[in-house]
Short mmCIF file of C-alpha atoms and ligand atoms in Angstrom, two decimals:
data_model
loop_
_atom_site.label_atom_id
_atom_site.label_comp_id
_atom_site.label_asym_id
_atom_site.label_seq_id
_atom_site.Cartn_x
_atom_site.Cartn_y
_atom_site.Cartn_z
CA MET Z 90 0.00 0.00 0.00
CA SER Z 91 1.08 3.55 -0.54
CA SER Z 92 2.76 5.03 2.48
CA GLU Z 93 0.45 8.03 2.23
CA GLY Z 94 -2.49 5.75 2.87
CA ASN Z 95 -4.72 7.90 0.72
CA SER Z 96 -4.14 6.33 -2.62
CA GLY Z 97 -6.63 3.54 -2.78
CA PRO Z 98 -9.85 3.39 -4.61
CA GLY Z 99 -12.75 4.16 -2.36
CA THR Z 100 -10.71 5.63 0.47
CA SER Z 101 -11.34 9.20 1.52
CA PRO Z 102 -8.13 11.07 0.92
CA ARG Z 103 -6.25 12.33 3.96
CA VAL Z 104 -4.25 14.60 1.67
CA PRO Z 105 -7.07 15.98 -0.49
CA ARG Z 106 -4.83 17.45 -3.14
CA HIS Z 107 -3.09 14.17 -3.86
CA GLN Z 108 -3.95 12.83 -7.30
CA ARG Z 109 -3.33 9.12 -7.82
CA LEU Z 110 -0.95 8.01 -10.56
CA TYR Z 111 -1.68 4.56 -11.89
CA VAL Z 112 0.98 3.35 -14.30
CA ASN Z 113 -0.19 1.30 -17.26
CA ILE Z 114 2.54 -1.27 -17.92
CA ASP Z 115 1.04 -2.85 -21.07
CA HIS Z 116 3.94 -1.73 -23.23
CA VAL Z 117 6.52 -3.48 -21.09
CA ALA Z 118 4.71 -6.60 -22.24
CA THR Z 119 4.63 -5.31 -25.84
CA LEU Z 120 8.42 -5.28 -25.78
CA ARG Z 121 8.58 -8.74 -24.24
CA GLN Z 122 6.15 -10.14 -26.80
CA ALA Z 123 8.34 -8.80 -29.62
CA ARG Z 124 10.84 -11.56 -28.75
CA GLY Z 125 8.40 -14.03 -27.27
CA GLY Z 126 10.53 -14.55 -24.17
CA PHE Z 127 10.37 -13.47 -20.54
CA SER Z 128 12.00 -10.07 -20.61
CA PRO Z 129 11.24 -7.31 -19.85
CA ASP Z 130 8.92 -8.66 -17.20
CA PRO Z 131 5.84 -6.51 -16.45
CA VAL Z 132 5.72 -7.92 -12.92
CA GLU Z 133 9.21 -6.55 -12.26
CA ALA Z 134 8.22 -3.28 -13.91
CA ALA Z 135 5.23 -3.02 -11.56
CA ARG Z 136 7.58 -3.38 -8.60
CA TRP Z 137 9.83 -0.58 -9.89
CA CYS Z 138 6.81 1.66 -10.45
CA GLU Z 139 5.51 1.06 -6.95
CA ASP Z 140 8.95 1.66 -5.44
CA ALA Z 141 9.04 4.94 -7.36
CA GLY Z 142 5.72 6.05 -5.87
CA ALA Z 143 3.05 4.87 -8.30
CA ASP Z 144 -0.28 4.61 -6.51
CA GLY Z 145 -1.47 1.70 -8.60
CA ILE Z 146 -0.74 -0.54 -11.55
CA THR Z 147 -2.96 -0.78 -14.63
CA VAL Z 148 -2.99 -3.53 -17.24
CA HIS Z 149 -5.28 -4.12 -20.18
CA LEU Z 150 -5.93 -7.78 -20.88
CA ARG Z 151 -7.03 -7.57 -24.50
CA GLU Z 152 -9.09 -10.20 -26.23
CA ASP Z 153 -6.24 -10.75 -28.71
CA ARG Z 154 -3.62 -10.93 -25.89
CA ARG Z 155 -1.30 -8.70 -27.89
CA HIS Z 156 0.66 -7.55 -24.85
CA ILE Z 157 -0.44 -8.48 -21.34
CA GLN Z 158 -1.07 -12.22 -20.93
CA ASP Z 159 -3.37 -14.07 -18.53
CA ALA Z 160 -0.36 -15.28 -16.53
CA ASP Z 161 0.76 -11.65 -16.03
CA VAL Z 162 -2.57 -10.65 -14.52
CA GLU Z 163 -2.56 -13.78 -12.42
CA THR Z 164 0.87 -12.96 -10.96
CA LEU Z 165 0.15 -9.25 -10.61
CA SER Z 166 -3.05 -9.97 -8.70
CA ARG Z 167 -0.82 -11.63 -6.06
CA THR Z 168 2.23 -9.38 -6.16
CA VAL Z 169 0.99 -5.81 -6.62
CA ARG Z 170 1.30 -4.16 -3.23
CA SER Z 171 -0.67 -1.04 -4.10
CA TYR Z 172 -3.80 -1.41 -6.26
CA LEU Z 173 -4.35 -3.37 -9.44
CA ASN Z 174 -6.63 -1.85 -12.06
CA LEU Z 175 -7.65 -4.33 -14.74
CA GLU Z 176 -8.82 -2.78 -18.00
CA MET Z 177 -11.07 -5.11 -19.91
CA ALA Z 178 -13.86 -5.34 -22.43
CA CYS Z 179 -17.39 -6.02 -21.23
CA SER Z 180 -17.50 -9.75 -22.02
CA ASP Z 181 -18.31 -12.96 -20.16
CA GLU Z 182 -14.73 -14.18 -20.62
CA MET Z 183 -13.24 -11.07 -19.00
CA LEU Z 184 -15.83 -10.96 -16.25
CA ALA Z 185 -14.96 -14.53 -15.26
CA ILE Z 186 -11.25 -13.62 -15.13
CA ALA Z 187 -11.90 -10.54 -13.01
CA LEU Z 188 -14.12 -12.44 -10.59
CA ARG Z 189 -11.45 -15.12 -10.21
CA LEU Z 190 -8.46 -12.79 -9.78
CA ARG Z 191 -10.22 -10.01 -7.90
CA PRO Z 192 -8.23 -6.90 -8.81
CA GLN Z 193 -9.19 -3.96 -6.62
CA GLN Z 194 -10.49 -2.08 -9.65
CA VAL Z 195 -11.79 -2.88 -13.11
CA THR Z 196 -12.06 -0.31 -15.88
CA ILE Z 197 -14.39 -1.36 -18.66
CA VAL Z 198 -13.15 -0.20 -22.05
CA PRO Z 199 -14.40 -0.56 -25.61
CA GLU Z 200 -12.29 -2.92 -27.67
CA ARG Z 201 -11.90 -3.42 -31.38
CA ARG Z 202 -9.50 -6.02 -32.66
CA ALA Z 203 -8.09 -3.85 -35.45
CA GLU Z 204 -7.41 -0.77 -33.31
CA VAL Z 205 -3.86 0.18 -32.36
CA THR Z 206 -5.01 1.41 -28.96
CA THR Z 207 -8.34 2.16 -27.27
CA GLU Z 208 -10.05 4.63 -29.56
CA GLY Z 209 -12.81 6.68 -27.99
CA GLY Z 210 -14.88 5.96 -24.93
CA LEU Z 211 -17.49 3.29 -24.33
CA ASP Z 212 -20.78 3.48 -26.18
CA VAL Z 213 -22.91 3.12 -23.05
CA LYS Z 214 -26.10 2.92 -25.12
CA ARG Z 215 -24.96 -0.13 -27.11
CA ASN Z 216 -25.23 -2.80 -24.44
CA PRO Z 217 -26.64 -1.21 -21.28
CA ALA Z 218 -28.00 -4.50 -19.93
CA GLY Z 219 -24.61 -6.19 -20.31
CA LEU Z 220 -22.83 -3.25 -18.68
CA ARG Z 221 -25.30 -3.12 -15.82
CA ARG Z 222 -24.95 -6.89 -15.22
CA THR Z 223 -21.14 -6.74 -15.34
CA ILE Z 224 -20.94 -3.76 -13.00
CA ALA Z 225 -23.35 -5.43 -10.55
CA ALA Z 226 -21.36 -8.70 -10.58
CA LEU Z 227 -18.09 -6.85 -9.97
CA ASP Z 228 -19.68 -4.71 -7.30
CA ALA Z 229 -21.00 -7.81 -5.51
CA ALA Z 230 -17.43 -9.16 -5.50
CA GLY Z 231 -16.16 -5.93 -3.92
CA ILE Z 232 -14.46 -4.75 -7.10
CA ARG Z 233 -14.75 -1.07 -7.86
CA THR Z 234 -15.77 -0.50 -11.49
CA ALA Z 235 -14.97 2.46 -13.70
CA LEU Z 236 -16.33 3.06 -17.21
CA PHE Z 237 -13.92 4.57 -19.73
CA ILE Z 238 -16.00 7.27 -21.42
CA ASP Z 239 -15.70 10.37 -23.53
CA PRO Z 240 -16.00 13.63 -21.56
CA ASP Z 241 -19.67 14.10 -22.40
CA LEU Z 242 -22.27 15.03 -19.77
CA ASP Z 243 -24.93 12.66 -21.13
CA VAL Z 244 -22.49 9.76 -20.94
CA VAL Z 245 -21.49 10.76 -17.41
CA HIS Z 246 -25.16 10.60 -16.39
CA ALA Z 247 -25.68 7.29 -18.19
CA SER Z 248 -22.63 5.82 -16.39
CA HIS Z 249 -24.08 6.86 -13.07
CA GLU Z 250 -27.42 5.30 -13.96
CA LEU Z 251 -25.68 2.05 -14.90
CA GLY Z 252 -24.31 1.79 -11.36
CA ALA Z 253 -20.62 2.49 -12.06
CA THR Z 254 -18.50 3.44 -9.05
CA ALA Z 255 -16.29 5.64 -11.17
CA ILE Z 256 -15.69 7.03 -14.64
CA GLU Z 257 -12.42 7.35 -16.47
CA LEU Z 258 -12.52 10.30 -18.83
CA HIS Z 259 -10.83 9.77 -22.19
CA THR Z 260 -8.20 12.50 -22.53
CA GLY Z 261 -7.35 11.66 -26.16
CA GLN Z 262 -9.06 14.72 -27.65
CA TYR Z 263 -7.22 16.98 -25.21
CA ALA Z 264 -3.91 15.19 -25.83
CA HIS Z 265 -4.27 15.82 -29.56
CA HIS Z 266 -5.26 19.48 -29.09
CA PRO Z 267 -3.69 20.55 -25.78
CA ASP Z 268 -3.72 24.23 -26.66
CA GLY Z 269 -7.36 24.62 -27.68
CA PRO Z 270 -9.77 25.39 -24.83
CA GLY Z 271 -12.58 23.05 -26.00
CA PRO Z 272 -11.27 19.62 -24.98
CA LEU Z 273 -9.98 20.86 -21.62
CA LEU Z 274 -13.30 22.53 -20.82
CA ALA Z 275 -15.15 19.34 -21.76
CA LEU Z 276 -12.91 17.33 -19.43
CA SER Z 277 -13.34 19.75 -16.60
CA ALA Z 278 -17.15 19.93 -16.98
CA ALA Z 279 -17.48 16.13 -17.18
CA ALA Z 280 -15.19 15.70 -14.17
CA GLU Z 281 -17.16 18.15 -12.07
CA GLU Z 282 -20.45 16.55 -13.01
CA GLY Z 283 -19.10 13.09 -12.21
CA ALA Z 284 -17.89 14.25 -8.81
CA ARG Z 285 -21.22 15.98 -8.16
CA LEU Z 286 -22.98 12.66 -8.81
CA GLY Z 287 -20.66 10.95 -6.33
CA LEU Z 288 -18.66 9.07 -8.95
CA GLY Z 289 -14.93 8.57 -8.66
CA VAL Z 290 -13.35 10.51 -11.51
CA HIS Z 291 -10.29 9.19 -13.31
CA ALA Z 292 -8.73 10.22 -16.60
CA GLY Z 293 -6.22 9.01 -19.09
CA HIS Z 294 -4.99 8.39 -22.60
CA GLY Z 295 -2.22 10.15 -24.46
CA LEU Z 296 -0.93 11.99 -21.39
CA ASN Z 297 2.76 12.80 -21.05
CA VAL Z 298 5.09 15.19 -19.25
CA ALA Z 299 4.32 17.96 -21.72
CA ASN Z 300 0.52 17.88 -21.51
CA VAL Z 301 -0.35 16.35 -18.14
CA ALA Z 302 -0.22 19.52 -16.03
CA ARG Z 303 -3.55 20.95 -17.11
CA VAL Z 304 -5.38 17.68 -16.53
CA ALA Z 305 -3.60 17.24 -13.20
CA GLY Z 306 -4.92 20.70 -12.34
CA ILE Z 307 -8.57 19.65 -12.58
CA GLU Z 308 -9.32 19.12 -8.92
CA SER Z 309 -12.15 16.61 -9.27
CA ILE Z 310 -9.97 14.19 -11.22
CA GLU Z 311 -8.68 11.82 -8.55
CA GLU Z 312 -6.62 9.46 -10.65
CA LEU Z 313 -4.62 9.47 -13.86
CA ASN Z 314 -3.78 6.35 -15.86
CA ILE Z 315 -0.67 6.83 -17.94
CA GLY Z 316 1.11 4.23 -20.04
CA HIS Z 317 2.65 4.64 -23.45
CA ALA Z 318 4.49 7.93 -22.96
CA LEU Z 319 5.76 6.94 -19.53
CA ILE Z 320 7.10 3.58 -20.70
CA GLY Z 321 8.62 5.27 -23.77
CA ARG Z 322 10.22 7.92 -21.60
CA SER Z 323 11.60 5.32 -19.22
CA ILE Z 324 13.52 3.78 -22.10
CA LEU Z 325 15.14 7.11 -22.90
CA ILE Z 326 15.82 8.11 -19.31
CA GLY Z 327 17.05 4.62 -18.44
CA ILE Z 328 19.16 3.79 -21.47
CA ALA Z 329 22.36 5.42 -20.21
CA GLY Z 330 22.27 3.30 -17.03
CA ALA Z 331 21.74 0.16 -19.09
CA VAL Z 332 24.73 1.01 -21.29
CA HIS Z 333 26.93 1.63 -18.21
CA GLU Z 334 25.79 -1.65 -16.65
CA LEU Z 335 26.63 -3.67 -19.75
CA ARG Z 336 29.89 -1.84 -20.33
CA ALA Z 337 30.96 -2.65 -16.75
CA VAL Z 338 30.30 -6.38 -17.24
CA MET Z 339 32.19 -6.37 -20.57
CA ASN Z 340 35.12 -4.50 -19.04
CA ALA Z 341 35.26 -6.86 -16.06
CA ALA Z 342 35.24 -9.88 -18.38
CA ARG Z 343 38.05 -8.41 -20.47
CA SER Z 344 40.23 -7.70 -17.46
CA ALA Z 345 39.57 -11.18 -16.00
CA GLY Z 346 40.37 -12.74 -19.39
CA LEU Z 347 43.56 -10.76 -19.78
CA ARG Z 348 44.66 -11.72 -16.27
CA ALA Z 349 43.94 -15.42 -16.97
CA GLY Z 350 45.90 -15.24 -20.23
N1 LIG V 184 -6.83 4.55 -19.83
C1 LIG V 184 -7.37 3.61 -20.63
C2 LIG V 184 -8.75 3.16 -20.34
C3 LIG V 184 -6.64 3.06 -21.69
O1 LIG V 184 -7.20 2.12 -22.47
C4 LIG V 184 -5.32 3.49 -21.89
C5 LIG V 184 -4.51 2.90 -22.99
O2 LIG V 184 -4.32 1.54 -22.77
C6 LIG V 184 -4.79 4.44 -21.01
C7 LIG V 184 -5.57 4.99 -20.01
C8 LIG V 184 -3.38 4.91 -21.11
O3 LIG V 184 -3.18 5.56 -22.32
P1 LIG V 184 -1.69 5.87 -22.77
O4 LIG V 184 -1.03 4.54 -22.99
O5 LIG V 184 -1.87 6.65 -24.02
O6 LIG V 184 -1.05 6.63 -21.67
#
């Protein structure tokens, strides 16, 4: 658990201005899957993120298993010390997995096989009965459920009516147009309305060090989910250390070899 003790879903924050950072580690698995081996290991990445102060870990178990695998979620559900947020489509298969592994939080997302990443928020009018049933089943198991939606007041209301505990506002429009006032105003209005209705308000998609500040500044947004840019940045920030580490092993081997010869 976070040492601040205010980082969990459903807890009333002792430090009200703290905004939770949940790190989405899907793309650690993307890199692993590129070679089909064991490295880099998302479970190890989760540990590093938590040690660095992440309030929670997010993974998206996609129907096509393109990055995160079932075994990853299984291990993470036992090893994550903070909070595990499982992103998943609204399907019987995923519901069964969530009920078995019991992450603290589920975020229901739309999923299309051909998409590169989650495009747009859930269409809450498409399968309201299925959403309602899934939310109720998760709720009965003590799992907090967020719906990933566009920042639209009607969809915020519909999410509330479906029984969601929280909403995650799609920040993609803002991330693409960070300087125009429209997307930021839409986010802020949807966040305020969600909070007014008593929903937890999360946000994410396309956020990075250059554009996160204005979303972080919206007080009613309690949690940000950030993945691609953070994992990409960690490669750049971390690459010098990896070069030094390898160089040191090579140098040591050379000196040992020269001594032996
Ligand atoms: N929130 C949800 C619901 C997502 O599907 C994603 C992408 O997997 C994110 C947040 C994180 O987006 P990004 O990887 O662009 O930071």
